[in-house]
Coordinates of N, CA and C and ligand atoms in Angstrom, one line a residue:
M1 N 60.5 34.5 82.7 CA 59.2 33.8 82.9 C 58.5 34.4 84.1
N2 N 57.2 34.6 83.9 CA 56.5 35.1 85.1 C 55.9 33.8 85.8
E3 N 55.3 34.1 87.0 CA 54.9 32.9 87.8 C 53.9 32.0 87.1
K4 N 53.0 32.7 86.4 CA 51.9 31.9 85.7 C 52.6 31.0 84.6
E5 N 53.6 31.5 83.9 CA 54.3 30.7 82.9 C 55.1 29.6 83.5
I6 N 55.7 29.8 84.6 CA 56.4 28.8 85.3 C 55.5 27.7 85.7
I7 N 54.4 28.0 86.3 CA 53.4 27.0 86.8 C 52.9 26.2 85.6
N8 N 52.7 26.9 84.5 CA 52.1 26.3 83.3 C 53.1 25.2 82.7
I9 N 54.4 25.6 82.6 CA 55.3 24.6 82.0 C 55.6 23.5 83.0
I10 N 55.6 23.7 84.3 CA 55.8 22.7 85.3 C 54.6 21.7 85.2
D11 N 53.4 22.2 85.0 CA 52.2 21.4 84.9 C 52.2 20.6 83.7
N12 N 52.6 21.2 82.6 CA 52.7 20.5 81.3 C 53.7 19.3 81.3
F13 N 54.8 19.5 82.0 CA 55.8 18.4 82.1 C 55.3 17.3 83.1
S14 N 54.6 17.8 84.1 CA 54.1 16.8 85.1 C 53.1 15.8 84.4
K15 N 52.3 16.3 83.5 CA 51.3 15.5 82.8 C 52.1 14.4 81.9
R16 N 53.3 14.7 81.7 CA 54.1 13.7 80.9 C 55.1 12.9 81.7
N17 N 54.8 12.9 83.0 CA 55.7 12.2 84.0 C 57.1 12.7 84.1
I18 N 57.3 14.0 83.8 CA 58.6 14.6 84.0 C 58.4 15.7 85.0
E19 N 59.3 15.6 86.1 CA 59.1 16.5 87.2 C 60.0 17.7 86.9
A20 N 59.4 18.9 86.8 CA 60.1 20.1 86.4 C 60.3 21.0 87.6
F21 N 61.4 21.6 87.7 CA 61.7 22.5 88.8 C 62.2 23.9 88.2
Y22 N 62.0 24.9 88.9 CA 62.5 26.2 88.4 C 63.4 26.8 89.4
F23 N 64.6 27.4 88.9 CA 65.6 28.0 89.8 C 65.9 29.4 89.3
D24 N 66.2 30.2 90.2 CA 66.6 31.6 89.8 C 68.0 31.7 89.3
S25 N 68.9 30.7 89.7 CA 70.3 30.8 89.3 C 70.8 29.4 89.1
L26 N 71.9 29.3 88.3 CA 72.6 28.0 88.1 C 73.1 27.4 89.4
E27 N 73.6 28.3 90.3 CA 74.1 27.9 91.6 C 73.0 27.2 92.4
E28 N 71.8 27.7 92.4 CA 70.7 27.1 93.1 C 70.4 25.7 92.5
A29 N 70.5 25.6 91.2 CA 70.3 24.3 90.5 C 71.3 23.3 90.9
K30 N 72.6 23.8 91.0 CA 73.7 23.0 91.4 C 73.5 22.4 92.8
M31 N 73.1 23.3 93.7 CA 72.8 22.8 95.1 C 71.8 21.7 95.1
K32 N 70.8 21.9 94.3 CA 69.7 20.9 94.2 C 70.2 19.5 93.7
V33 N 71.1 19.6 92.7 CA 71.7 18.4 92.1 C 72.4 17.7 93.2
L34 N 73.2 18.4 93.9 CA 74.1 17.8 95.0 C 73.2 17.2 96.1
D35 N 72.1 17.9 96.4 CA 71.2 17.4 97.4 C 70.4 16.2 97.0
M36 N 70.1 16.1 95.7 CA 69.2 15.1 95.1 C 69.9 13.7 94.9
I37 N 71.2 13.8 94.5 CA 72.0 12.6 94.2 C 72.8 12.2 95.4
P38 N 72.5 11.0 95.9 CA 73.3 10.5 97.0 C 74.8 10.3 96.7
K39 N 75.7 10.5 97.6 CA 77.1 10.4 97.4 C 77.5 9.0 96.9
T40 N 76.7 8.0 97.2 CA 77.1 6.6 96.9 C 76.7 6.2 95.5
K41 N 76.0 7.1 94.8 CA 75.5 6.7 93.4 C 76.5 7.0 92.3
T42 N 76.5 6.3 91.3 CA 77.3 6.6 90.1 C 76.6 7.6 89.2
V43 N 77.4 8.4 88.5 CA 76.8 9.5 87.8 C 77.4 9.6 86.4
G44 N 76.6 9.6 85.3 CA 77.1 9.8 84.0 C 76.8 11.3 83.6
I45 N 77.7 11.8 82.7 CA 77.5 13.2 82.3 C 77.4 13.3 80.8
G46 N 76.4 13.9 80.4 CA 76.2 14.2 78.9 C 76.8 15.6 78.7
N47 N 77.9 15.6 77.8 CA 78.7 16.8 77.6 C 77.8 18.0 77.3
S48 N 78.1 19.2 78.0 CA 77.2 20.4 77.8 C 78.0 21.6 78.3
Q49 N 77.8 22.7 77.7 CA 78.3 24.0 78.1 C 77.8 24.3 79.5
T50 N 76.5 24.0 79.7 CA 75.9 24.4 81.0 C 76.5 23.6 82.1
L51 N 76.8 22.3 81.9 CA 77.4 21.5 83.0 C 78.8 21.9 83.2
K52 N 79.5 22.3 82.1 CA 80.9 22.7 82.3 C 80.9 24.0 83.2
K53 N 79.9 24.9 82.9 CA 79.9 26.1 83.7 C 79.6 25.8 85.2
M54 N 78.8 24.7 85.4 CA 78.5 24.3 86.8 C 79.7 23.7 87.5
N55 N 80.6 23.1 86.7 CA 81.7 22.3 87.2 C 81.2 21.1 88.0
I56 N 80.1 20.6 87.6 CA 79.4 19.6 88.4 C 80.1 18.3 88.5
S57 N 80.8 17.9 87.4 CA 81.5 16.6 87.4 C 82.6 16.6 88.5
R58 N 83.4 17.6 88.6 CA 84.5 17.6 89.6 C 83.9 17.7 91.0
V59 N 82.9 18.5 91.1 CA 82.3 18.7 92.5 C 81.7 17.3 93.0
L60 N 81.1 16.6 92.1 CA 80.5 15.3 92.5 C 81.6 14.3 92.8
E61 N 82.6 14.3 91.9 CA 83.8 13.4 92.1 C 84.5 13.7 93.4
E62 N 84.7 15.0 93.7 CA 85.5 15.3 94.9 C 84.7 14.9 96.2
R63 N 83.4 14.9 96.2 CA 82.7 14.5 97.4 C 82.4 13.0 97.5
G64 N 82.9 12.2 96.4 CA 82.8 10.8 96.5 C 82.0 10.0 95.5
N65 N 81.3 10.7 94.7 CA 80.5 10.0 93.6 C 81.5 9.4 92.6
I66 N 81.2 8.3 92.0 CA 81.9 7.8 90.8 C 81.3 8.5 89.6
V67 N 82.1 9.2 88.8 CA 81.5 10.1 87.7 C 82.2 9.6 86.4
Y68 N 81.3 9.4 85.4 CA 81.7 9.0 84.1 C 81.5 10.2 83.2
D69 N 82.5 11.0 82.9 CA 82.4 12.2 82.1 C 83.5 12.1 81.0
K70 N 83.1 12.1 79.7 CA 84.1 11.9 78.7 C 85.1 13.0 78.6
T71 N 84.8 14.1 79.2 CA 85.9 15.2 79.1 C 87.0 14.9 80.1
F72 N 86.9 13.9 80.9 CA 88.0 13.4 81.8 C 89.0 12.6 81.0
A73 N 88.6 12.1 79.8 CA 89.4 11.2 79.1 C 90.7 11.8 78.5
K74 N 91.7 10.9 78.4 CA 93.0 11.3 77.9 C 93.2 10.9 76.5
N75 N 92.4 10.0 76.0 CA 92.6 9.6 74.6 C 91.2 9.0 74.1
K76 N 91.2 8.6 72.8 CA 89.9 8.2 72.2 C 89.4 7.0 72.8
E77 N 90.2 6.0 73.2 CA 89.8 4.8 73.9 C 89.0 5.1 75.2
E78 N 89.6 6.1 75.9 CA 89.0 6.4 77.2 C 87.6 7.2 76.9
I79 N 87.6 8.0 75.9 CA 86.3 8.6 75.6 C 85.2 7.6 75.3
R80 N 85.6 6.6 74.5 CA 84.6 5.5 74.2 C 84.2 4.8 75.4
D81 N 85.1 4.5 76.3 CA 84.9 3.7 77.5 C 83.9 4.5 78.4
L82 N 84.2 5.8 78.6 CA 83.4 6.6 79.5 C 82.0 6.8 79.0
K83 N 81.9 7.0 77.6 CA 80.6 7.1 77.0 C 79.7 5.8 77.3
R84 N 80.4 4.7 77.1 CA 79.6 3.4 77.3 C 79.3 3.2 78.8
K85 N 80.2 3.5 79.7 CA 79.9 3.3 81.1 C 78.8 4.3 81.6
S86 N 78.7 5.5 81.0 CA 77.7 6.4 81.5 C 76.3 6.0 81.1
L87 N 76.2 5.0 80.3 CA 74.9 4.5 79.8 C 74.2 3.7 80.9
L88 N 74.9 3.2 81.9 CA 74.3 2.3 82.9 C 74.6 2.8 84.3
T89 N 74.6 4.1 84.4 CA 74.8 4.7 85.8 C 73.5 4.8 86.6
D90 N 73.6 5.2 87.8 CA 72.4 5.4 88.7 C 71.7 6.7 88.2
W91 N 72.6 7.7 88.0 CA 72.0 9.0 87.6 C 72.7 9.5 86.3
Y92 N 72.1 10.3 85.6 CA 72.7 10.9 84.4 C 72.3 12.4 84.4
I93 N 73.3 13.2 84.1 CA 73.0 14.7 84.1 C 73.4 15.2 82.7
T94 N 72.5 16.0 82.1 CA 72.9 16.6 80.9 C 72.1 17.9 80.6
S95 N 72.2 18.5 79.5 CA 71.4 19.6 79.1 C 70.6 19.2 77.9
S96 N 69.9 20.1 77.2 CA 69.2 19.8 76.0 C 69.3 21.0 75.1
N97 N 68.9 20.8 73.8 CA 69.0 21.9 72.9 C 67.8 22.8 72.8
A98 N 66.7 22.2 73.2 CA 65.4 23.0 73.2 C 64.4 22.3 74.0
V99 N 63.5 23.1 74.7 CA 62.4 22.6 75.5 C 61.2 23.4 75.1
S100 N 60.1 22.7 74.9 CA 58.8 23.4 74.6 C 58.0 23.6 75.8
V101 N 57.2 24.7 75.8 CA 56.3 25.0 76.9 C 55.3 23.8 77.0
E102 N 55.0 23.2 75.8 CA 54.0 22.1 75.8 C 54.5 20.9 76.5
G103 N 55.9 20.8 76.7 CA 56.4 19.6 77.4 C 57.3 18.7 76.7
H104 N 58.0 19.2 75.6 CA 58.9 18.4 74.8 C 60.3 18.8 75.1
I105 N 61.2 17.8 75.1 CA 62.6 18.0 75.2 C 63.3 17.5 73.9
V106 N 63.9 18.5 73.2 CA 64.4 18.2 71.8 C 65.9 18.2 71.9
N107 N 66.5 17.2 71.3 CA 68.0 17.0 71.4 C 68.6 16.6 70.1
I108 N 69.7 17.3 69.7 CA 70.4 16.9 68.6 C 71.7 16.3 69.1
D109 N 72.2 15.2 68.5 CA 73.4 14.5 69.0 C 74.2 13.9 67.9
H110 N 75.5 14.0 68.0 CA 76.4 13.6 66.9 C 76.5 12.1 67.0
S111 N 77.2 11.5 68.0 CA 77.4 10.1 68.1 C 76.2 9.4 68.7
G112 N 75.4 10.1 69.5 CA 74.2 9.5 70.1 C 74.2 9.1 71.5
N113 N 75.4 9.1 72.2 CA 75.5 8.6 73.5 C 74.7 9.4 74.5
R114 N 74.6 10.7 74.3 CA 73.8 11.6 75.2 C 72.3 11.2 75.1
V115 N 71.8 11.2 73.9 CA 70.3 10.9 73.8 C 70.0 9.4 74.2
A116 N 71.0 8.5 73.9 CA 70.8 7.2 74.4 C 70.5 7.1 75.9
A117 N 71.4 7.8 76.6 CA 71.3 7.7 78.1 C 70.0 8.4 78.6
M118 N 69.6 9.5 77.9 CA 68.4 10.2 78.3 C 67.2 9.3 78.1
V119 N 67.2 8.5 77.0 CA 66.0 7.7 76.7 C 66.0 6.4 77.6
Y120 N 67.1 5.7 77.7 CA 67.0 4.5 78.5 C 68.4 4.1 79.0
G121 N 68.4 3.6 80.3 CA 69.7 3.1 80.8 C 69.8 3.6 82.3
P122 N 70.2 4.8 82.5 CA 70.4 5.4 83.8 C 69.0 5.3 84.6
D123 N 69.1 5.1 85.9 CA 67.8 5.0 86.7 C 67.1 6.4 86.7
K124 N 67.9 7.4 86.9 CA 67.4 8.8 87.0 C 68.1 9.7 86.0
V125 N 67.4 10.7 85.5 CA 68.0 11.7 84.6 C 67.7 13.1 85.0
I126 N 68.7 13.9 85.1 CA 68.4 15.4 85.3 C 68.8 16.1 84.0
V127 N 67.9 16.9 83.5 CA 68.1 17.7 82.3 C 68.1 19.2 82.8
I128 N 69.2 19.9 82.6 CA 69.3 21.3 83.1 C 69.3 22.3 81.9
V129 N 68.4 23.2 81.8 CA 68.3 24.1 80.7 C 68.1 25.6 81.2
G130 N 68.8 26.5 80.5 CA 68.5 27.9 80.8 C 67.2 28.3 80.0
I131 N 66.7 29.5 80.5 CA 65.4 29.9 79.9 C 65.6 30.3 78.4
N132 N 66.8 30.5 77.9 CA 67.0 30.8 76.5 C 66.7 29.6 75.6
K133 N 66.5 28.4 76.2 CA 66.2 27.2 75.4 C 64.7 26.9 75.4
I134 N 63.9 27.7 76.1 CA 62.5 27.5 76.1 C 61.8 28.0 74.9
E135 N 61.0 27.2 74.2 CA 60.2 27.7 73.0 C 58.8 27.3 73.3
G136 N 57.9 27.9 72.5 CA 56.5 27.7 72.8 C 56.0 26.3 72.4
T137 N 56.3 25.9 71.2 CA 55.7 24.6 70.7 C 56.8 23.6 70.3
L138 N 56.5 22.4 70.0 CA 57.4 21.4 69.6 C 58.1 21.9 68.3
D139 N 57.3 22.4 67.4 CA 57.8 22.9 66.1 C 58.9 24.0 66.3
D140 N 58.6 24.9 67.2 CA 59.6 26.0 67.5 C 60.8 25.4 68.2
A141 N 60.6 24.4 69.0 CA 61.8 23.8 69.7 C 62.7 23.1 68.7
M142 N 62.0 22.4 67.7 CA 62.8 21.7 66.7 C 63.6 22.7 65.8
K143 N 62.9 23.8 65.5 CA 63.6 24.9 64.7 C 64.8 25.4 65.5
R144 N 64.6 25.6 66.8 CA 65.8 26.1 67.6 C 66.9 25.1 67.5
A145 N 66.6 23.8 67.7 CA 67.7 22.8 67.8 C 68.4 22.7 66.5
R146 N 67.7 22.8 65.4 CA 68.3 22.6 64.0 C 69.0 23.9 63.5
N147 N 68.3 25.0 63.7 CA 68.8 26.2 63.1 C 69.7 27.1 64.0
H148 N 69.6 26.9 65.2 CA 70.4 27.7 66.2 C 71.5 26.8 66.9
A149 N 71.0 25.8 67.6 CA 71.9 25.0 68.4 C 72.9 24.2 67.5
A150 N 72.4 23.6 66.4 CA 73.3 22.7 65.6 C 74.5 23.5 65.0
P151 N 74.3 24.6 64.4 CA 75.4 25.3 63.8 C 76.4 25.8 64.9
L152 N 75.9 26.2 66.1 CA 76.8 26.7 67.1 C 77.6 25.5 67.7
N153 N 76.9 24.3 67.9 CA 77.6 23.1 68.3 C 78.7 22.7 67.3
A154 N 78.3 22.8 66.0 CA 79.3 22.4 65.0 C 80.5 23.2 65.1
I155 N 80.4 24.5 65.2 CA 81.5 25.4 65.3 C 82.4 25.0 66.5
R156 N 81.7 24.8 67.7 CA 82.4 24.4 68.9 C 83.2 23.2 68.7
A157 N 82.7 22.2 68.0 CA 83.3 20.9 67.8 C 84.3 20.9 66.6
G158 N 84.4 22.0 65.9 CA 85.3 22.0 64.7 C 84.8 21.5 63.4
Y159 N 83.4 21.4 63.3 CA 82.8 21.0 62.0 C 82.3 22.2 61.3
N160 N 82.1 21.9 60.0 CA 81.6 23.0 59.1 C 80.5 22.6 58.2
P161 N 79.3 22.2 58.7 CA 78.2 21.8 57.9 C 77.5 23.1 57.3
P162 N 76.7 23.0 56.3 CA 76.1 24.1 55.7 C 75.4 25.1 56.6
C163 N 74.8 24.6 57.7 CA 74.0 25.5 58.6 C 74.9 26.5 59.3
V164 N 76.2 26.3 59.3 CA 77.1 27.2 60.0 C 77.0 28.6 59.2
E165 N 77.1 28.5 57.9 CA 77.0 29.7 57.1 C 75.6 30.2 56.8
L166 N 74.7 29.2 56.6 CA 73.3 29.6 56.2 C 72.4 30.0 57.4
K167 N 72.9 29.5 58.6 CA 72.1 29.8 59.9 C 70.7 29.1 59.8
R168 N 70.6 28.0 59.0 CA 69.4 27.2 59.0 C 69.8 25.8 58.5
C169 N 69.0 24.9 58.9 CA 69.3 23.5 58.5 C 68.8 23.2 57.1
V170 N 69.6 22.5 56.3 CA 69.2 22.1 55.0 C 69.2 20.6 54.9
D171 N 69.1 19.9 56.0 CA 69.1 18.5 56.1 C 70.3 17.9 55.3
C172 N 71.5 18.4 55.6 CA 72.7 18.1 54.8 C 73.1 16.6 55.0
L173 N 73.8 16.1 54.0 CA 74.4 14.8 54.1 C 75.9 14.9 54.0
T174 N 76.4 15.9 54.5 CA 77.9 16.1 54.4 C 78.6 15.3 55.5
K175 N 79.9 15.2 55.3 CA 80.7 14.5 56.3 C 80.8 15.3 57.6
D176 N 80.4 16.6 57.6 CA 80.5 17.4 58.7 C 79.1 17.5 59.5
R177 N 78.2 16.7 59.0 CA 76.9 16.7 59.7 C 77.1 16.5 61.2
V178 N 76.4 17.3 62.1 CA 76.6 17.1 63.5 C 75.3 16.5 64.2
C179 N 74.2 16.4 63.4 CA 73.0 15.9 64.0 C 72.5 14.6 63.4
Y180 N 73.3 13.6 63.6 CA 72.9 12.3 63.1 C 71.7 11.8 63.9
N181 N 71.5 12.3 65.1 CA 70.4 11.8 65.9 C 69.6 13.1 66.4
V182 N 68.3 13.1 66.0 CA 67.5 14.2 66.5 C 66.3 13.5 67.2
V183 N 66.3 13.7 68.5 CA 65.4 12.9 69.4 C 64.5 13.8 70.2
T184 N 63.2 13.6 70.1 CA 62.3 14.3 71.0 C 61.8 13.4 72.1
I185 N 62.0 13.9 73.3 CA 61.4 13.2 74.5 C 60.1 13.8 74.7
E186 N 59.0 12.9 74.6 CA 57.7 13.4 74.8 C 57.1 13.1 76.1
G187 N 57.8 12.4 76.9 CA 57.3 12.0 78.3 C 58.1 10.8 78.8
Q188 N 57.7 10.3 79.9 CA 58.4 9.2 80.5 C 57.4 8.1 80.9
Y189 N 57.8 6.9 80.6 CA 57.0 5.8 81.0 C 57.1 5.6 82.5
I190 N 58.3 5.7 83.1 CA 58.5 5.6 84.5 C 58.4 6.9 85.2
P191 N 57.4 7.1 86.1 CA 57.2 8.4 86.8 C 58.5 8.7 87.6
N192 N 58.8 9.9 87.7 CA 60.0 10.4 88.5 C 61.3 10.0 88.0
R193 N 61.4 9.4 86.8 CA 62.8 9.0 86.3 C 63.5 10.3 85.9
M194 N 62.8 11.1 85.2 CA 63.4 12.3 84.6 C 63.0 13.6 85.3
K195 N 64.0 14.4 85.6 CA 63.7 15.8 86.2 C 64.2 16.8 85.2
L196 N 63.5 17.9 85.1 CA 63.9 19.0 84.2 C 64.1 20.2 85.1
F197 N 65.3 20.7 85.1 CA 65.7 21.9 85.9 C 65.7 23.1 84.9
I198 N 64.8 24.0 85.1 CA 64.8 25.3 84.3 C 65.4 26.4 85.1
V199 N 66.5 27.0 84.5 CA 67.2 28.0 85.3 C 67.0 29.3 84.6
N200 N 66.7 30.3 85.4 CA 66.5 31.7 84.9 C 67.7 32.4 84.5
E201 N 68.5 31.8 83.6 CA 69.7 32.4 83.1 C 69.8 31.9 81.6
D202 N 70.6 32.7 80.9 CA 71.0 32.2 79.5 C 72.2 31.2 79.6
L203 N 72.0 30.0 79.2 CA 73.0 29.0 79.4 C 73.2 28.2 78.1
G204 N 74.4 28.1 77.7 CA 74.7 27.3 76.5 C 74.0 27.7 75.3
F205 N 74.0 26.8 74.3 CA 73.3 27.2 73.1 C 72.5 26.0 72.6
Ligands
SF4_1 S1 71.5 18.3 59.1 FE1 73.3 19.4 58.5 S2 72.6 21.5 58.0 FE2 71.0 20.5 59.2 S3 71.4 21.1 61.3 FE3 72.4 19.1 60.9 S4 74.5 19.6 60.4 FE4 73.3 21.5 60.1

Protein backbone atom coordinates (compact mmCIF):
# COMPACT_ATOMS: atom_id res chain seq x y z
CA MET A 1 0.00 0.00 0.00
CA ASN A 2 1.25 3.47 -0.78
CA GLU A 3 0.92 6.43 1.59
CA LYS A 4 -2.24 7.72 -0.09
CA GLU A 5 -3.93 4.31 0.16
CA ILE A 6 -2.96 3.98 3.83
CA ILE A 7 -4.36 7.42 4.66
CA ASN A 8 -7.54 6.60 2.73
CA ILE A 9 -8.26 3.34 4.56
CA ILE A 10 -7.44 4.82 7.98
CA ASP A 11 -9.80 7.70 7.19
CA ASN A 12 -12.59 5.38 6.06
CA PHE A 13 -12.39 3.36 9.27
CA SER A 14 -12.22 6.52 11.36
CA LYS A 15 -15.58 7.60 9.93
CA ARG A 16 -16.97 4.32 11.31
CA ASN A 17 -15.51 4.87 14.80
CA ILE A 18 -12.78 2.28 14.26
CA GLU A 19 -9.25 3.50 14.88
CA ALA A 20 -6.92 2.04 12.25
CA PHE A 21 -3.13 1.85 12.48
CA TYR A 22 -0.57 0.82 9.88
CA PHE A 23 2.62 -1.12 10.72
CA ASP A 24 5.53 -2.16 8.53
CA SER A 25 5.95 -5.46 10.36
CA LEU A 26 4.15 -7.88 12.67
CA GLU A 27 6.82 -7.23 15.29
CA GLU A 28 5.95 -3.53 15.30
CA ALA A 29 2.28 -4.40 15.69
CA LYS A 30 3.13 -6.72 18.58
CA MET A 31 5.03 -3.95 20.38
CA LYS A 32 2.02 -1.67 19.97
CA VAL A 33 -0.31 -4.34 21.43
CA LEU A 34 1.96 -4.70 24.46
CA ASP A 35 2.16 -0.95 24.84
CA MET A 36 -1.59 -0.41 24.48
CA ILE A 37 -2.87 -3.11 26.87
CA PRO A 38 -2.07 -2.51 30.56
CA LYS A 39 -0.54 -5.49 32.41
CA THR A 40 -3.44 -5.50 34.87
CA LYS A 41 -6.11 -6.15 32.23
CA THR A 42 -7.65 -9.46 31.19
CA VAL A 43 -7.27 -10.46 27.55
CA GLY A 44 -9.33 -12.81 25.39
CA ILE A 45 -7.86 -14.32 22.25
CA GLY A 46 -9.73 -15.16 19.06
CA ASN A 47 -7.87 -18.04 17.49
CA SER A 48 -5.86 -16.98 14.44
CA GLN A 49 -2.78 -17.94 12.47
CA THR A 50 -1.62 -14.32 12.71
CA LEU A 51 -1.80 -14.30 16.51
CA LYS A 52 -0.07 -17.66 16.71
CA LYS A 53 2.77 -16.24 14.64
CA MET A 54 3.02 -13.32 17.08
CA ASN A 55 2.99 -15.69 20.07
CA ILE A 56 1.08 -12.88 21.74
CA SER A 57 -0.85 -15.05 24.22
CA ARG A 58 2.28 -16.38 25.91
CA VAL A 59 4.03 -13.01 25.87
CA LEU A 60 1.04 -11.32 27.53
CA GLU A 61 0.70 -14.11 30.08
CA GLU A 62 4.40 -14.09 30.96
CA ARG A 63 4.34 -10.38 31.74
CA GLY A 64 1.31 -10.73 34.03
CA ASN A 65 -1.91 -10.41 32.03
CA ILE A 66 -4.64 -13.00 32.61
CA VAL A 67 -5.17 -14.49 29.15
CA TYR A 68 -8.08 -16.62 27.95
CA ASP A 69 -6.91 -18.49 24.84
CA LYS A 70 -8.66 -21.71 23.86
CA THR A 71 -5.41 -23.11 22.47
CA PHE A 72 -4.21 -23.34 26.12
CA ALA A 73 -6.95 -25.89 26.83
CA LYS A 74 -6.23 -29.54 27.60
CA ASN A 75 -9.71 -30.88 26.85
CA LYS A 76 -13.11 -29.93 25.40
CA GLU A 77 -14.47 -28.66 28.71
CA GLU A 78 -11.54 -26.26 29.03
CA ILE A 79 -12.02 -25.07 25.45
CA ARG A 80 -15.66 -24.23 26.21
CA ASP A 81 -14.70 -22.52 29.45
CA LEU A 82 -11.98 -20.40 27.86
CA LYS A 83 -14.25 -19.39 24.97
CA ARG A 84 -16.93 -18.26 27.40
CA LYS A 85 -14.53 -16.39 29.68
CA SER A 86 -12.98 -14.55 26.74
CA LEU A 87 -16.36 -12.94 26.02
CA LEU A 88 -16.16 -10.70 29.10
CA THR A 89 -12.53 -9.64 29.11
CA ASP A 90 -11.15 -6.11 29.23
CA TRP A 91 -9.45 -6.58 25.88
CA TYR A 92 -9.94 -9.00 23.00
CA ILE A 93 -7.38 -9.65 20.26
CA THR A 94 -8.16 -11.44 17.03
CA SER A 95 -7.73 -11.32 13.28
CA SER A 96 -10.28 -11.21 10.49
CA ASN A 97 -10.91 -12.94 7.19
CA ALA A 98 -11.20 -9.83 5.05
CA VAL A 99 -11.21 -6.06 5.36
CA SER A 100 -12.49 -3.62 2.77
CA VAL A 101 -10.91 -0.30 1.89
CA GLU A 102 -14.42 1.12 2.38
CA GLY A 103 -14.20 0.21 6.08
CA HIS A 104 -15.81 -3.22 6.60
CA ILE A 105 -14.43 -6.13 8.61
CA VAL A 106 -15.78 -9.48 7.37
CA ASN A 107 -15.54 -12.60 9.50
CA ILE A 108 -16.54 -16.21 9.05
CA ASP A 109 -16.80 -18.28 12.18
CA HIS A 110 -17.64 -21.88 12.98
CA SER A 111 -18.99 -21.84 16.55
CA GLY A 112 -19.28 -18.03 16.73
CA ASN A 113 -17.22 -17.23 19.84
CA ARG A 114 -14.80 -15.01 17.93
CA VAL A 115 -17.42 -12.90 16.19
CA ALA A 116 -19.49 -12.71 19.37
CA ALA A 117 -16.57 -11.12 21.24
CA MET A 118 -15.82 -8.76 18.37
CA VAL A 119 -19.39 -7.52 18.31
CA TYR A 120 -20.12 -7.19 22.05
CA GLY A 121 -18.59 -8.00 25.42
CA PRO A 122 -14.93 -7.05 25.75
CA ASP A 123 -14.32 -3.36 26.48
CA LYS A 124 -11.69 -3.04 23.75
CA VAL A 125 -10.97 -5.08 20.64
CA ILE A 126 -7.84 -5.22 18.50
CA VAL A 127 -8.16 -6.77 15.03
CA ILE A 128 -4.83 -7.54 13.36
CA VAL A 129 -4.70 -8.21 9.60
CA GLY A 130 -1.99 -8.55 6.97
CA ILE A 131 -2.31 -6.58 3.74
CA ASN A 132 -3.21 -9.82 1.95
CA LYS A 133 -6.65 -9.52 3.55
CA ILE A 134 -7.41 -6.04 2.23
CA GLU A 135 -10.01 -5.89 -0.55
CA GLY A 136 -11.58 -2.90 -2.29
CA THR A 137 -15.27 -3.25 -1.52
CA LEU A 138 -17.53 -5.10 0.88
CA ASP A 139 -18.52 -7.42 -1.98
CA ASP A 140 -14.87 -8.26 -2.66
CA ALA A 141 -14.21 -8.81 1.05
CA MET A 142 -17.18 -11.16 1.31
CA LYS A 143 -15.92 -13.13 -1.71
CA ARG A 144 -12.50 -13.40 -0.11
CA ALA A 145 -13.96 -14.67 3.15
CA ARG A 146 -16.19 -17.27 1.51
CA ASN A 147 -14.13 -18.40 -1.48
CA HIS A 148 -10.61 -18.12 -0.11
CA ALA A 149 -10.51 -18.04 3.69
CA ALA A 150 -13.31 -20.54 4.35
CA PRO A 151 -11.83 -23.48 2.40
CA LEU A 152 -8.34 -22.90 3.83
CA ASN A 153 -9.73 -22.69 7.36
CA ALA A 154 -11.74 -25.85 6.71
CA ILE A 155 -8.61 -27.75 5.68
CA ARG A 156 -6.73 -26.44 8.73
CA ALA A 157 -9.50 -27.60 11.04
CA GLY A 158 -9.93 -31.00 9.38
CA TYR A 159 -13.26 -30.37 7.63
CA ASN A 160 -14.11 -31.03 4.01
CA PRO A 161 -17.00 -28.85 2.77
CA PRO A 162 -17.54 -28.46 -1.00
CA CYS A 163 -15.55 -25.20 -1.21
CA VAL A 164 -12.33 -27.10 -0.45
CA GLU A 165 -12.48 -28.78 -3.85
CA LEU A 166 -14.45 -26.13 -5.77
CA LYS A 167 -12.48 -23.14 -4.40
CA ARG A 168 -15.75 -21.23 -4.13
CA CYS A 169 -18.69 -21.15 -1.77
CA VAL A 170 -21.86 -22.98 -2.77
CA ASP A 171 -23.71 -22.10 0.45
CA CYS A 172 -23.48 -25.71 1.49
CA LEU A 173 -25.58 -27.30 4.20
CA THR A 174 -23.21 -30.17 4.85
CA LYS A 175 -22.08 -31.36 8.27
CA ASP A 176 -18.63 -30.00 7.38
CA ARG A 177 -19.82 -26.42 6.92
CA VAL A 178 -17.30 -24.10 8.63
CA CYS A 179 -19.07 -20.79 8.30
CA TYR A 180 -22.24 -20.97 10.33
CA ASN A 181 -21.65 -17.33 11.19
CA VAL A 182 -20.78 -14.71 8.57
CA VAL A 183 -20.57 -11.34 10.25
CA THR A 184 -19.75 -7.95 8.79
CA ILE A 185 -18.69 -5.24 11.21
CA GLU A 186 -19.69 -1.96 9.60
CA GLY A 187 -18.59 0.32 12.42
CA GLN A 188 -18.72 0.83 16.17
CA TYR A 189 -21.31 2.50 18.33
CA ILE A 190 -18.70 3.16 21.03
CA PRO A 191 -15.81 5.31 19.73
CA ASN A 192 -12.31 3.88 20.32
CA ARG A 193 -13.63 0.44 21.30
CA MET A 194 -12.23 -1.26 18.21
CA LYS A 195 -8.73 -0.86 16.76
CA LEU A 196 -7.68 -2.24 13.39
CA PHE A 197 -3.96 -3.01 12.97
CA ILE A 198 -2.98 -3.30 9.29
CA VAL A 199 0.41 -4.98 8.87
CA ASN A 200 2.46 -4.74 5.70
CA GLU A 201 2.97 -8.53 5.55
CA ASP A 202 1.08 -11.53 4.22
CA LEU A 203 -0.48 -13.05 7.35
CA GLY A 204 -2.82 -16.00 7.71
CA PHE A 205 -5.57 -16.70 5.22
S1 LIG B 1 -21.13 -22.38 3.19
FE1 LIG B 1 -20.06 -24.31 2.80
S2 LIG B 1 -19.22 -24.09 0.73
FE2 LIG B 1 -19.70 -22.04 1.47
S3 LIG B 1 -17.79 -21.28 2.38
FE3 LIG B 1 -19.03 -22.18 4.02
S4 LIG B 1 -18.29 -24.27 4.19
FE4 LIG B 1 -17.61 -23.50 2.20
